[in-house]
Amino acid sequence: MGRRPAKCYRHIKNKPYPKSRFNRGVPDSKIKLYDCGNRKAQADEFPICIHLVSWEKEQVGSEALEAARIAANKYMVTKCGKDNFHLKIRVHPWHVTRINKMLSCAGADRIQTGMRGAYGKAQGKVARVNIGDILMSIRCKPADLAEATTALKRAKYKFAGRQKIFQSYKFGFTKYTKDQIKEYGEEGRLIPDGTFYRVVGNKGPLSRLPLFKNLKRIEKEQANED
């Protein structure tokens, strides 16, 4: 028996049904990797960020997420190189879908009981998304903006429903805008933290700021020279 089409499972209609000690025997999700490309690149290497945003309230299967990841990753590796982008899947399939298997052989009506006891067995996993939820994100260099947009456009064809592609006004995967990053950098308040930035707050002693640490070091050097 082949897989059912997406129209059977795309609508959110029942209670959440996660894997638990009550719900055992659930098959593993098809998607295993949620990050592709240059995952360890520092935040300042990829300032541009593109999002694939869901424009419907629906369920997205783990098979569709894996197919979209492969399509987008393959295109970006071919066009930009594997070290010139970072792709991230932003949703997680945790809701378990069920199937009530029906026999289709001759004399099936004598063996099975139709809709009596129709609570099905676990079949797969889906992610529940709302309007405006981000499905995938790619951060890259400004020169690769067009290629990243095309990669997400190819990934769109793997999903049911409607999606839109947006260019983020934030700096890479950080929560700060490009103007804020520039401002905090000039003030010496930015602390690189992998793919993100941490910002030193306005409160507290000035000695903790890199700017003032450098000033102290310069003053010591000048004092030693004198």
Coordinates of C-alpha atoms in Angstrom, one line a residue:
M1 CA 0.0 0.0 0.0
G2 CA 1.5 3.4 -1.1
R3 CA 1.6 6.6 0.9
R4 CA -1.5 8.7 1.1
P5 CA -1.5 12.1 -0.7
A6 CA -1.0 15.3 1.4
K7 CA -4.7 16.2 1.1
C8 CA -5.5 13.4 3.7
Y9 CA -3.3 15.0 6.4
R10 CA -2.8 18.7 5.7
H11 CA -5.7 20.0 7.7
I12 CA -5.5 20.5 11.4
K13 CA -8.6 18.9 12.8
N14 CA -7.8 16.7 15.8
K15 CA -6.1 17.1 19.2
P16 CA -2.3 17.2 19.3
Y17 CA -1.1 13.6 19.3
P18 CA 2.7 13.4 20.2
K19 CA 4.8 10.4 20.7
S20 CA 4.6 9.4 24.4
R21 CA 4.4 6.4 26.7
F22 CA 0.8 6.1 25.7
N23 CA 1.5 6.4 22.0
R24 CA 4.1 3.8 21.2
G25 CA 5.3 2.2 18.0
V26 CA 5.6 5.5 16.1
P27 CA 7.8 5.5 13.0
D28 CA 10.8 7.8 13.0
S29 CA 10.6 11.2 11.3
K30 CA 12.0 11.2 7.7
I31 CA 14.0 14.4 8.4
K32 CA 17.1 13.9 10.5
L33 CA 19.3 17.0 9.6
Y34 CA 17.9 20.4 10.4
D35 CA 21.1 22.4 9.4
C36 CA 22.9 22.2 6.1
G37 CA 25.9 24.0 4.6
N38 CA 28.4 25.9 6.6
R39 CA 26.8 25.5 10.0
K40 CA 29.8 26.7 12.0
A41 CA 30.2 30.0 10.1
Q42 CA 30.4 33.1 12.4
A43 CA 27.5 35.5 12.4
D44 CA 29.4 38.2 10.4
E45 CA 30.2 35.9 7.5
F46 CA 26.5 35.7 6.3
P47 CA 24.7 39.0 6.8
I48 CA 21.8 38.2 4.4
C49 CA 18.8 36.1 5.6
I50 CA 15.9 34.7 3.5
H51 CA 12.8 33.0 4.9
L52 CA 10.2 30.6 3.5
V53 CA 7.0 31.5 5.3
S54 CA 3.8 29.4 5.5
W55 CA 0.8 31.3 4.3
E56 CA -1.8 28.7 5.5
K57 CA -2.7 27.0 8.8
E58 CA -1.9 23.4 8.0
Q59 CA 0.1 20.3 8.7
V60 CA 3.4 19.7 6.9
G61 CA 4.7 16.2 6.7
S62 CA 8.3 15.1 7.6
E63 CA 8.6 13.7 4.1
A64 CA 7.8 17.1 2.6
L65 CA 10.3 18.8 4.9
E66 CA 13.1 16.4 3.9
A67 CA 12.3 16.7 0.2
A68 CA 12.4 20.5 0.5
R69 CA 15.7 20.4 2.4
I70 CA 17.3 18.2 -0.2
A71 CA 16.0 20.4 -3.1
A72 CA 17.2 23.7 -1.5
N73 CA 20.5 22.3 -0.3
K74 CA 21.4 20.7 -3.7
Y75 CA 20.7 23.9 -5.6
M76 CA 22.8 26.0 -3.1
V77 CA 25.7 23.6 -3.1
T78 CA 25.7 23.6 -7.0
K79 CA 25.4 27.3 -7.4
C80 CA 27.2 28.8 -4.4
G81 CA 29.4 26.0 -2.9
K82 CA 28.9 24.1 0.3
D83 CA 30.7 26.7 2.5
N84 CA 28.9 29.8 1.3
F85 CA 25.5 29.4 3.0
H86 CA 23.7 28.0 6.0
L87 CA 20.3 26.5 5.6
K88 CA 18.1 25.8 8.7
I89 CA 14.8 24.0 9.0
R90 CA 12.7 26.0 11.4
V91 CA 9.8 23.6 12.3
H92 CA 9.8 20.2 13.9
P93 CA 7.4 17.3 13.1
W94 CA 6.1 16.0 16.4
H95 CA 2.3 15.4 15.7
V96 CA 1.6 11.7 14.9
T97 CA -0.8 10.9 12.1
R98 CA -2.9 7.7 12.0
I99 CA -4.2 5.3 9.3
N100 CA -7.1 2.8 9.5
K101 CA -5.9 0.2 7.0
M102 CA -8.6 -1.4 5.0
L103 CA -8.4 -4.6 3.1
S104 CA -8.9 -4.5 -0.7
C105 CA -8.9 -8.2 -1.6
A106 CA -11.8 -10.4 -2.6
G107 CA -14.1 -11.2 0.3
A108 CA -12.7 -8.3 2.5
D109 CA -16.2 -7.5 3.8
R110 CA -16.3 -11.0 5.5
I111 CA -12.9 -10.4 7.3
Q112 CA -12.9 -6.7 8.4
T113 CA -15.5 -4.8 10.3
G114 CA -15.6 -1.5 8.3
M115 CA -15.8 1.6 10.5
R116 CA -16.2 -0.3 13.8
G117 CA -13.1 0.4 15.9
A118 CA -11.7 2.8 13.3
Y119 CA -9.0 4.4 15.5
G120 CA -6.0 3.9 13.3
K121 CA -2.3 3.0 13.9
A122 CA 0.5 5.5 13.8
Q123 CA 1.6 6.2 10.2
G124 CA 4.0 9.2 10.3
K125 CA 4.8 12.6 11.7
V126 CA 3.8 16.1 10.7
A127 CA 4.6 19.6 11.9
R128 CA 1.7 21.9 12.7
V129 CA 2.2 25.4 11.3
N130 CA 0.2 28.6 11.4
I131 CA 0.0 31.6 9.0
G132 CA 3.3 33.5 9.3
D133 CA 5.4 30.6 10.7
I134 CA 8.8 30.3 9.1
L135 CA 9.5 26.8 7.5
M136 CA 13.1 27.3 6.3
S137 CA 15.7 30.0 6.5
I138 CA 19.0 30.5 4.5
R139 CA 21.7 33.0 5.5
C140 CA 24.3 33.8 2.9
K141 CA 26.5 36.6 1.4
P142 CA 24.9 39.5 -0.4
A143 CA 26.2 38.2 -3.7
D144 CA 24.2 35.0 -3.3
L145 CA 20.9 36.6 -2.5
A146 CA 19.3 35.6 -5.9
E147 CA 20.5 32.0 -5.7
A148 CA 19.1 31.6 -2.1
T149 CA 15.7 33.0 -3.3
T150 CA 15.6 30.5 -6.2
A151 CA 16.6 27.6 -3.8
L152 CA 13.6 28.4 -1.5
K153 CA 11.4 28.7 -4.6
R154 CA 12.3 25.2 -5.6
A155 CA 11.7 24.0 -2.0
K156 CA 8.2 25.6 -2.2
Y157 CA 7.1 23.0 -4.7
K158 CA 7.5 20.2 -2.1
F159 CA 4.8 21.6 0.2
A160 CA 1.1 21.6 0.0
G161 CA -0.7 25.0 0.5
R162 CA 0.7 28.4 0.0
Q163 CA 4.1 29.8 1.0
K164 CA 5.9 33.1 0.5
I165 CA 9.5 34.1 0.4
F166 CA 10.7 37.1 2.4
Q167 CA 14.1 38.8 2.8
S168 CA 14.6 39.5 6.5
Y169 CA 15.7 42.9 7.7
K170 CA 17.6 41.2 10.6
F171 CA 21.4 40.5 10.4
G172 CA 21.7 36.8 9.5
F173 CA 20.1 34.5 12.1
T174 CA 20.5 37.1 14.8
K175 CA 17.6 39.0 16.4
Y176 CA 19.2 42.4 15.7
T177 CA 18.7 44.6 12.6
K178 CA 21.7 45.6 10.4
D179 CA 21.6 49.1 11.8
Q180 CA 21.6 47.8 15.4
I181 CA 24.6 45.5 14.6
K182 CA 26.5 48.5 13.2
E183 CA 25.6 50.7 16.1
Y184 CA 26.5 48.1 18.8
G185 CA 29.8 47.3 16.9
E186 CA 30.9 51.0 17.0
E187 CA 30.1 51.1 20.7
G188 CA 32.1 47.9 21.3
R189 CA 29.1 46.1 22.8
L190 CA 29.0 43.1 20.5
I191 CA 30.2 39.7 21.6
P192 CA 30.4 37.1 18.8
D193 CA 28.6 33.9 19.9
G194 CA 28.8 31.4 17.1
T195 CA 26.0 32.0 14.6
F196 CA 24.6 34.8 16.9
Y197 CA 25.7 37.9 18.7
R198 CA 25.4 38.7 22.3
V199 CA 25.1 42.4 23.2
V200 CA 26.4 43.9 26.4
G201 CA 23.7 45.8 28.2
N202 CA 23.7 49.5 29.2
K203 CA 23.8 48.8 32.9
G204 CA 26.8 47.7 35.0
P205 CA 30.5 48.8 35.2
L206 CA 32.1 50.2 32.1
S207 CA 35.2 48.1 32.7
R208 CA 33.4 45.1 31.2
L209 CA 33.1 46.7 27.8
P210 CA 35.8 45.7 25.2
L211 CA 36.2 49.4 24.4
F212 CA 37.3 50.3 27.9
K213 CA 39.5 47.2 28.2
N214 CA 41.4 48.3 25.1
L215 CA 41.8 51.8 26.6
K216 CA 43.2 50.4 29.8
R217 CA 45.7 48.3 27.9
I218 CA 46.8 51.3 25.8
E219 CA 47.2 53.4 29.0
K220 CA 49.4 50.6 30.5
E221 CA 51.5 50.4 27.4
Q222 CA 52.0 54.2 27.4
A223 CA 52.9 54.2 31.1
N224 CA 55.5 51.5 30.5
E225 CA 57.0 53.4 27.6
D226 CA 57.4 56.5 29.8

